[in-house]
Amino acid sequence: MPAPRLRLTGEVTWDGAAVPGERTRTLLVSLARAGGRIVPEDRLIEEIWGEGAPARPTKALQVVVSRARAATGPEVVERAGHGYRLALGPDDVDLWTRERAIEAARTAAAAGAWSEAAAYLPQLEGVPALAGRILSGLGRHEEALPLLEEAGCAGDEPALAALLRSESAVRGAPAALARYERHRASLSDRLGVDPSPELQALHRELLLRDSPERSGLSHYASSLVGRDGDLARLRALVRSHRVVSILGPGGLGKTRLAQLVAADADQPVVHVVELVGVVDPADVVAEVGSALGVRNSVTGRHVLTPDQLRDVRSRIAQQLDRAPTLLVLDNCEHVVGAVADLVAFLVAVTPTLRVLTTTRAPLAIAGEHVFELGRLGAADGADLFRQRALAARPGVALPEGAVAEIVERLDGLPLALELAAAKVRAMAVADIAARLENRFALLRGGDRAAPDRHQTLLAVIDWSWNLLADRDRRALRRLSVFQDGLTLAAAETVLGADALASVEELVAQSLLTVLDGGSGPLRYRMLETVREFGRMQLVDAGEAAQAQAAHLAWAVAFADRHAPRVFSRDQVEVMDAIAVEEANLADALRKALVARDPDAVAALLALLGSFWSIRGVHARVIVLCEAVAGVLGELPVSPERADQARAALCLTLVNSWIAQLDVLEVLLAALTALGPGTTSPRIAAMTTVVLGAKAPAASPLLTPADELVGDPDPLVRGIALQWRSHERENIGDAPAAIAAAEQALAITTDDSGPWTSAVLHAQLAGLYSQLGRIADAEPHARAAVPVLVRLGAHEDALQAMTISAVAWLERDDPAAAQRVLDDVLAHLDRAAAGAYTARGTVLVTQAEIAFARGDVEEGCRVVEQAAEAMAAVRFPGMGADADIAPWLIYGNTVTLVAFALHDREPRGREAHRWLVEALPRVLDRERHFVDVPVLGLMLFALGTWSLRFGTLPPQDAVRLLVLADRLGYPRFVPSLSWERAAARCDDAVPGERARLDVAYGERRGPDLLDEARDVVARLLR
């Protein structure tokens, strides 16, 4: 709701501006107090001037009205009859909104709707009795007591009742009883009457509070971890609702929370009744009656007769009606129907009763409020594990990574974490994590004082399993094949016609959790522990093969529906749909590869390979290349799957080229046998380009032939140009790479979705940035980022986002650069799972900002972090070259350059030693591919270091820098600026750079590789 335009509380303002003139303000206040009704002229004159009215009061009033209109608006003060009124809406004047708020708060308080009334507390200043009643009703007695004492409350019985309750809570029942006695005596002396029946009932309640009645409470030796927020919310619910059910699967700690609520309950009488031992639902009433000490609850008969049942139920109600009572019924799920009947009866006939249940299935009665207890978060789960482990073996090593893995794999279930922590008596934490594949055998024998059903993890799940009908047990078994949740439609493919009924029952028993993302179909998820139990049951029932076949059929059908639309105008929608099911589809693909099912592999990889390529997570394809070659390279696909096989083979081939895997010939032979095909123009174009590339034996780069770059088919030409751009960049010819990418962008349309244009913009941003042309790079980055972020291409998006920060550095504004980078860092935190080398790039930019601010020490610290982040990145197929991967080279060389430029020679010695050892390996003549710009960066770092610290003769250092320039080294950040490096060369050895430029003439890129080899061999021998 918008703020009131006219404010009269405190300073009189209109739209935030002070209203000038005392008489003008008095007029507005008088009109506001009338609530929009007409105020006669003579009354306004009296309120404004009093006894000192002017000679012509009506004229003087008109002047004040004119000033009020000038200060507010021409229609605000309206002439009506022989007076004036405020022509404003009900929300335009703060006095009016406050009056409505007070009335609404009174109505809510009268109904006992304390949570609703709490919304009006900010507007109840000056109404202490009402504010105090609301705070008392919310259980905020420390805040309520001073307000209620300020109000006095002698003639306001509801406020007096609240005062007595809050005083009892804060100062104890004796103080409240003394106040009641003073009130009773005053009424008797003054009026000769007794307090109202309601106050007398409260008096009896206070007497009970002075000696409260508690039964069935348990006390715990260990502390509660990670549940403070849940406990506070639960206490508030019990105050505001008659029936509250703590709902959730076994092992979450429902019983302990209920016990804590009971221990600190506001009610003077609290009974906790444990129902786990009740086998027959017909015994529920007798069990509750027995726990409460009701006569005739237990008879010699096995089951109470109907008459006895009614009698005992009535006696239970009578006992619970003696005073405000909290009845806690623990572990209701196995007798939930009988519990629901009893609770519904009791709350109907005992108006002051509150009921709290713990259950894996809701009671499903009117008035029930379900509190779904969630699993512990990662931090709280780790804290619980650490506390329990240290209690079991003080001093035990608790590696953060292993603890985090245990918490995640055990779903944050407190009981499971405590059982796992107990294992540290005989095992290392890492060993516990490694053995969780067989968690049910591992996690047993925890706290000997715990109930049998909590002694092992298996017993916790088995308790729920035994409550299921055969139909629903079958459903739990079969749905366990879904690794990452499922929709109802997916369940139907595995379960058939019974799917809806079974899903509803599994949700009711807390074995499936409902995930409502707000868009798309509702999803259901099994806790990993439940899913593992389901898989065990699936194998024992002999249904595993049938269930896996149904799951694979679902996955292939999903791929058939979505793959044709990945590269279409529906791309965003389709990418969202695939993202939700990615883990399930990837699991199906792995199983299809193991089963050597070529049709399923082709269908699933065509979909997932495109998805992963758009998101820039090429490692997901690379790790599968050899397995895919073993299936699609050896087994034929069905004719109707030919296009899917072409797409899958093209994606696998390109990634095999990148990773230099030994499966290229097998994949090429399979793709050649299929040919381009004619049914899908896009797949035909991609196949044409891949088959028309240069032989992979000569280079790991996909190098399209010239005729493909000039092909009349725009699809063929666009793909060839994009790949030509990558190839030119890798040989150090950035201008030619830019030209190819610009041509590809010019012929790209949105018919295949927004990604193609966005990735070309990102490619151009990187190429211009590599040349140090940040002003040309920034517009392309801005065009790319929104689309890449929306599609989940986090790595590419983050790389592009840093360019805007560097652009501000180029404009000498490090503060603006930091603001941009803060946004990048926020996105990096959200996208960490998909951002591999981007973290290192962001840290390099952060270091450059620190250098620009003059904080050299901070810049050096951060650039070291960048090198560490990039060194930590690992991809499949790297082998012995892992320590000379391009991103690791970038991190180390940028760090070395920073240490050289800022005189940190001791800190850079290790990086210098690495560079001296790595350079000959990168230049080894047996290596058939050299990333030319990366080599240039290594030479730039060595030359910069040598020029600064004299480790090589200055002429040789200059030669290294000139070679670096001609090899097209990347100039992404200011520290890598060629203009500054050239100036350092000219200062150190005047004329040498110009002489070398003449000597090298037109030679650049690959033409200088032999020269670079000879120079490095001479200098480092």
Short mmCIF file of N, CA and C in Angstrom, two decimals, residues 793-889:
data_model
loop_
_atom_site.label_atom_id
_atom_site.label_comp_id
_atom_site.label_asym_id
_atom_site.label_seq_id
_atom_site.Cartn_x
_atom_site.Cartn_y
_atom_site.Cartn_z
N ALA A 793 24.40 -20.63 -19.25
CA ALA A 793 25.79 -20.74 -19.72
C ALA A 793 26.68 -19.87 -18.83
N HIS A 794 26.84 -20.29 -17.58
CA HIS A 794 27.47 -19.44 -16.57
C HIS A 794 28.94 -19.16 -16.87
N GLU A 795 29.66 -20.17 -17.32
CA GLU A 795 31.09 -19.97 -17.60
C GLU A 795 31.29 -18.88 -18.64
N ASP A 796 30.58 -19.00 -19.76
CA ASP A 796 30.73 -18.00 -20.82
C ASP A 796 30.22 -16.63 -20.37
N ALA A 797 29.12 -16.62 -19.62
CA ALA A 797 28.56 -15.34 -19.16
C ALA A 797 29.51 -14.63 -18.22
N LEU A 798 30.09 -15.35 -17.29
CA LEU A 798 30.98 -14.72 -16.31
C LEU A 798 32.24 -14.20 -16.97
N GLN A 799 32.76 -14.94 -17.93
CA GLN A 799 33.94 -14.45 -18.65
C GLN A 799 33.62 -13.12 -19.34
N ALA A 800 32.43 -13.05 -19.94
CA ALA A 800 32.05 -11.81 -20.63
C ALA A 800 31.77 -10.68 -19.64
N MET A 801 31.20 -11.00 -18.49
CA MET A 801 30.85 -9.96 -17.53
C MET A 801 32.07 -9.22 -16.99
N THR A 802 33.21 -9.91 -16.88
CA THR A 802 34.40 -9.25 -16.35
C THR A 802 34.91 -8.16 -17.29
N ILE A 803 34.54 -8.24 -18.57
CA ILE A 803 35.03 -7.25 -19.54
C ILE A 803 34.55 -5.86 -19.19
N SER A 804 33.31 -5.73 -18.68
CA SER A 804 32.81 -4.41 -18.30
C SER A 804 33.61 -3.83 -17.15
N ALA A 805 34.04 -4.67 -16.22
CA ALA A 805 34.87 -4.18 -15.12
C ALA A 805 36.22 -3.69 -15.64
N VAL A 806 36.82 -4.44 -16.57
CA VAL A 806 38.10 -4.02 -17.15
C VAL A 806 37.93 -2.71 -17.92
N ALA A 807 36.76 -2.54 -18.56
CA ALA A 807 36.51 -1.29 -19.30
C ALA A 807 36.56 -0.08 -18.37
N TRP A 808 36.03 -0.21 -17.16
CA TRP A 808 36.10 0.90 -16.19
C TRP A 808 37.53 1.14 -15.74
N LEU A 809 38.33 0.09 -15.65
CA LEU A 809 39.75 0.30 -15.33
C LEU A 809 40.44 1.08 -16.44
N GLU A 810 40.07 0.78 -17.67
CA GLU A 810 40.65 1.52 -18.79
C GLU A 810 40.25 3.00 -18.72
N ARG A 811 39.10 3.29 -18.08
CA ARG A 811 38.66 4.68 -17.93
C ARG A 811 39.16 5.28 -16.62
N ASP A 812 40.08 4.60 -15.94
CA ASP A 812 40.67 5.08 -14.67
C ASP A 812 39.62 5.27 -13.59
N ASP A 813 38.67 4.35 -13.50
CA ASP A 813 37.64 4.44 -12.47
C ASP A 813 37.54 3.09 -11.76
N PRO A 814 38.49 2.81 -10.83
CA PRO A 814 38.47 1.51 -10.16
C PRO A 814 37.24 1.31 -9.28
N ALA A 815 36.65 2.40 -8.75
CA ALA A 815 35.44 2.25 -7.93
C ALA A 815 34.30 1.70 -8.77
N ALA A 816 34.13 2.23 -9.99
CA ALA A 816 33.08 1.72 -10.87
C ALA A 816 33.38 0.29 -11.28
N ALA A 817 34.65 -0.02 -11.51
CA ALA A 817 35.03 -1.39 -11.85
C ALA A 817 34.67 -2.34 -10.72
N GLN A 818 34.88 -1.90 -9.47
CA GLN A 818 34.56 -2.75 -8.33
C GLN A 818 33.06 -2.99 -8.22
N ARG A 819 32.25 -1.95 -8.52
CA ARG A 819 30.80 -2.14 -8.46
C ARG A 819 30.35 -3.18 -9.48
N VAL A 820 30.93 -3.12 -10.67
CA VAL A 820 30.59 -4.11 -11.70
C VAL A 820 31.03 -5.50 -11.25
N LEU A 821 32.24 -5.57 -10.69
CA LEU A 821 32.75 -6.88 -10.28
C LEU A 821 31.97 -7.45 -9.10
N ASP A 822 31.44 -6.60 -8.23
CA ASP A 822 30.60 -7.09 -7.14
C ASP A 822 29.39 -7.82 -7.69
N ASP A 823 28.81 -7.28 -8.76
CA ASP A 823 27.69 -7.98 -9.41
C ASP A 823 28.14 -9.31 -9.99
N VAL A 824 29.34 -9.31 -10.57
CA VAL A 824 29.88 -10.54 -11.14
C VAL A 824 30.09 -11.58 -10.03
N LEU A 825 30.65 -11.13 -8.90
CA LEU A 825 30.92 -12.06 -7.79
C LEU A 825 29.63 -12.64 -7.24
N ALA A 826 28.58 -11.81 -7.16
CA ALA A 826 27.29 -12.31 -6.69
C ALA A 826 26.77 -13.40 -7.62
N HIS A 827 26.92 -13.17 -8.93
CA HIS A 827 26.46 -14.17 -9.89
C HIS A 827 27.34 -15.42 -9.82
N LEU A 828 28.64 -15.22 -9.57
CA LEU A 828 29.55 -16.35 -9.48
C LEU A 828 29.16 -17.26 -8.32
N ASP A 829 28.75 -16.67 -7.19
CA ASP A 829 28.32 -17.48 -6.05
C ASP A 829 27.11 -18.32 -6.40
N ARG A 830 26.18 -17.74 -7.18
CA ARG A 830 24.97 -18.48 -7.56
C ARG A 830 25.28 -19.55 -8.59
N ALA A 831 26.32 -19.32 -9.40
CA ALA A 831 26.59 -20.21 -10.54
C ALA A 831 27.84 -21.05 -10.34
N ALA A 832 28.29 -21.17 -9.07
CA ALA A 832 29.58 -21.79 -8.82
C ALA A 832 29.68 -23.19 -9.41
N ALA A 833 28.57 -23.93 -9.40
CA ALA A 833 28.62 -25.30 -9.88
C ALA A 833 28.96 -25.38 -11.36
N GLY A 834 28.62 -24.34 -12.13
CA GLY A 834 28.88 -24.38 -13.55
C GLY A 834 30.03 -23.52 -14.00
N ALA A 835 30.65 -22.80 -13.06
CA ALA A 835 31.70 -21.85 -13.43
C ALA A 835 33.06 -22.44 -13.07
N TYR A 836 33.76 -22.99 -14.06
CA TYR A 836 35.01 -23.67 -13.78
C TYR A 836 36.17 -22.68 -13.74
N THR A 837 36.63 -22.23 -14.90
CA THR A 837 37.78 -21.31 -14.94
C THR A 837 37.35 -19.88 -14.71
N ALA A 838 36.05 -19.58 -14.71
CA ALA A 838 35.60 -18.20 -14.55
C ALA A 838 36.02 -17.63 -13.21
N ARG A 839 36.07 -18.44 -12.16
CA ARG A 839 36.45 -17.93 -10.85
C ARG A 839 37.87 -17.35 -10.91
N GLY A 840 38.76 -18.03 -11.60
CA GLY A 840 40.11 -17.50 -11.74
C GLY A 840 40.14 -16.20 -12.51
N THR A 841 39.35 -16.11 -13.59
CA THR A 841 39.30 -14.88 -14.37
C THR A 841 38.77 -13.72 -13.54
N VAL A 842 37.74 -13.98 -12.74
CA VAL A 842 37.17 -12.94 -11.88
C VAL A 842 38.22 -12.48 -10.87
N LEU A 843 38.96 -13.41 -10.29
CA LEU A 843 39.98 -13.04 -9.31
C LEU A 843 41.11 -12.23 -9.94
N VAL A 844 41.49 -12.55 -11.17
CA VAL A 844 42.51 -11.75 -11.86
C VAL A 844 42.02 -10.31 -12.01
N THR A 845 40.74 -10.15 -12.38
CA THR A 845 40.18 -8.80 -12.52
C THR A 845 40.14 -8.09 -11.18
N GLN A 846 39.80 -8.83 -10.10
CA GLN A 846 39.80 -8.24 -8.75
C GLN A 846 41.20 -7.75 -8.38
N ALA A 847 42.20 -8.52 -8.73
CA ALA A 847 43.58 -8.11 -8.46
C ALA A 847 43.93 -6.84 -9.23
N GLU A 848 43.50 -6.74 -10.48
CA GLU A 848 43.79 -5.54 -11.28
C GLU A 848 43.14 -4.30 -10.65
N ILE A 849 41.94 -4.47 -10.09
CA ILE A 849 41.28 -3.34 -9.44
C ILE A 849 42.09 -2.90 -8.22
N ALA A 850 42.59 -3.87 -7.45
CA ALA A 850 43.42 -3.53 -6.30
C ALA A 850 44.68 -2.79 -6.74
N PHE A 851 45.32 -3.24 -7.80
CA PHE A 851 46.50 -2.54 -8.31
C PHE A 851 46.16 -1.11 -8.72
N ALA A 852 45.00 -0.95 -9.37
CA ALA A 852 44.60 0.39 -9.81
C ALA A 852 44.33 1.31 -8.63
N ARG A 853 43.88 0.75 -7.50
CA ARG A 853 43.66 1.56 -6.29
C ARG A 853 44.96 1.85 -5.56
N GLY A 854 46.03 1.21 -5.96
CA GLY A 854 47.29 1.38 -5.27
C GLY A 854 47.53 0.39 -4.15
N ASP A 855 46.65 -0.59 -4.01
CA ASP A 855 46.79 -1.59 -2.96
C ASP A 855 47.54 -2.80 -3.54
N VAL A 856 48.85 -2.67 -3.63
CA VAL A 856 49.66 -3.68 -4.30
C VAL A 856 49.64 -5.00 -3.54
N GLU A 857 49.73 -4.95 -2.22
CA GLU A 857 49.77 -6.18 -1.44
C GLU A 857 48.48 -6.99 -1.62
N GLU A 858 47.35 -6.29 -1.60
CA GLU A 858 46.07 -6.98 -1.81
C GLU A 858 46.00 -7.56 -3.22
N GLY A 859 46.47 -6.80 -4.22
CA GLY A 859 46.46 -7.30 -5.58
C GLY A 859 47.29 -8.55 -5.74
N CYS A 860 48.47 -8.58 -5.11
CA CYS A 860 49.33 -9.76 -5.21
C CYS A 860 48.69 -10.96 -4.51
N ARG A 861 48.04 -10.70 -3.38
CA ARG A 861 47.39 -11.80 -2.66
C ARG A 861 46.27 -12.41 -3.51
N VAL A 862 45.47 -11.55 -4.14
CA VAL A 862 44.33 -12.03 -4.92
C VAL A 862 44.80 -12.73 -6.20
N VAL A 863 45.85 -12.22 -6.83
CA VAL A 863 46.30 -12.86 -8.06
C VAL A 863 46.88 -14.24 -7.77
N GLU A 864 47.45 -14.42 -6.58
CA GLU A 864 47.88 -15.76 -6.18
C GLU A 864 46.67 -16.69 -6.02
N GLN A 865 45.58 -16.16 -5.45
CA GLN A 865 44.36 -16.97 -5.34
C GLN A 865 43.84 -17.36 -6.72
N ALA A 866 43.97 -16.44 -7.68
CA ALA A 866 43.52 -16.74 -9.04
C ALA A 866 44.30 -17.91 -9.62
N ALA A 867 45.62 -17.88 -9.43
CA ALA A 867 46.45 -18.97 -9.94
C ALA A 867 46.07 -20.30 -9.28
N GLU A 868 45.80 -20.27 -7.97
CA GLU A 868 45.41 -21.49 -7.27
C GLU A 868 44.06 -22.01 -7.79
N ALA A 869 43.12 -21.08 -8.04
CA ALA A 869 41.80 -21.48 -8.53
C ALA A 869 41.92 -22.13 -9.90
N MET A 870 42.75 -21.59 -10.76
CA MET A 870 42.89 -22.16 -12.10
C MET A 870 43.66 -23.48 -12.06
N ALA A 871 44.60 -23.61 -11.14
CA ALA A 871 45.35 -24.87 -11.03
C ALA A 871 44.47 -25.99 -10.54
N ALA A 872 43.38 -25.64 -9.82
CA ALA A 872 42.50 -26.67 -9.27
C ALA A 872 41.55 -27.25 -10.31
N VAL A 873 41.45 -26.62 -11.49
CA VAL A 873 40.52 -27.09 -12.52
C VAL A 873 41.09 -28.32 -13.21
N ARG A 874 40.28 -29.37 -13.28
CA ARG A 874 40.70 -30.60 -13.95
C ARG A 874 39.59 -31.07 -14.88
N PHE A 875 40.00 -31.51 -16.07
CA PHE A 875 39.06 -32.06 -17.04
C PHE A 875 39.51 -33.45 -17.43
N PRO A 876 38.58 -34.30 -17.89
CA PRO A 876 38.97 -35.64 -18.35
C PRO A 876 39.91 -35.54 -19.55
N GLY A 877 40.81 -36.51 -19.64
CA GLY A 877 41.68 -36.59 -20.80
C GLY A 877 42.92 -35.71 -20.76
N MET A 878 43.15 -35.03 -19.62
CA MET A 878 44.30 -34.12 -19.55
C MET A 878 45.61 -34.88 -19.41
N GLY A 879 45.59 -35.97 -18.67
CA GLY A 879 46.77 -36.81 -18.53
C GLY A 879 47.98 -36.07 -18.00
N ALA A 880 49.15 -36.33 -18.63
CA ALA A 880 50.41 -35.77 -18.16
C ALA A 880 50.50 -34.27 -18.41
N ASP A 881 49.59 -33.72 -19.24
CA ASP A 881 49.66 -32.29 -19.56
C ASP A 881 48.80 -31.44 -18.64
N ALA A 882 48.33 -32.02 -17.53
CA ALA A 882 47.45 -31.27 -16.64
C ALA A 882 48.11 -30.00 -16.12
N ASP A 883 49.46 -30.04 -15.92
CA ASP A 883 50.13 -28.88 -15.35
C ASP A 883 50.51 -27.83 -16.39
N ILE A 884 50.16 -28.09 -17.66
CA ILE A 884 50.37 -27.05 -18.69
C ILE A 884 49.08 -26.82 -19.47
N ALA A 885 47.97 -27.00 -18.79
CA ALA A 885 46.67 -26.68 -19.40
C ALA A 885 46.60 -25.17 -19.63
N PRO A 886 45.90 -24.72 -20.66
CA PRO A 886 45.90 -23.28 -20.99
C PRO A 886 45.47 -22.38 -19.83
N TRP A 887 44.42 -22.80 -19.08
CA TRP A 887 43.95 -21.93 -18.00
C TRP A 887 44.97 -21.86 -16.86
N LEU A 888 45.68 -23.00 -16.62
CA LEU A 888 46.70 -22.98 -15.58
C LEU A 888 47.87 -22.09 -16.00
N ILE A 889 48.23 -22.16 -17.28
CA ILE A 889 49.29 -21.27 -17.80
C ILE A 889 48.88 -19.82 -17.62
#
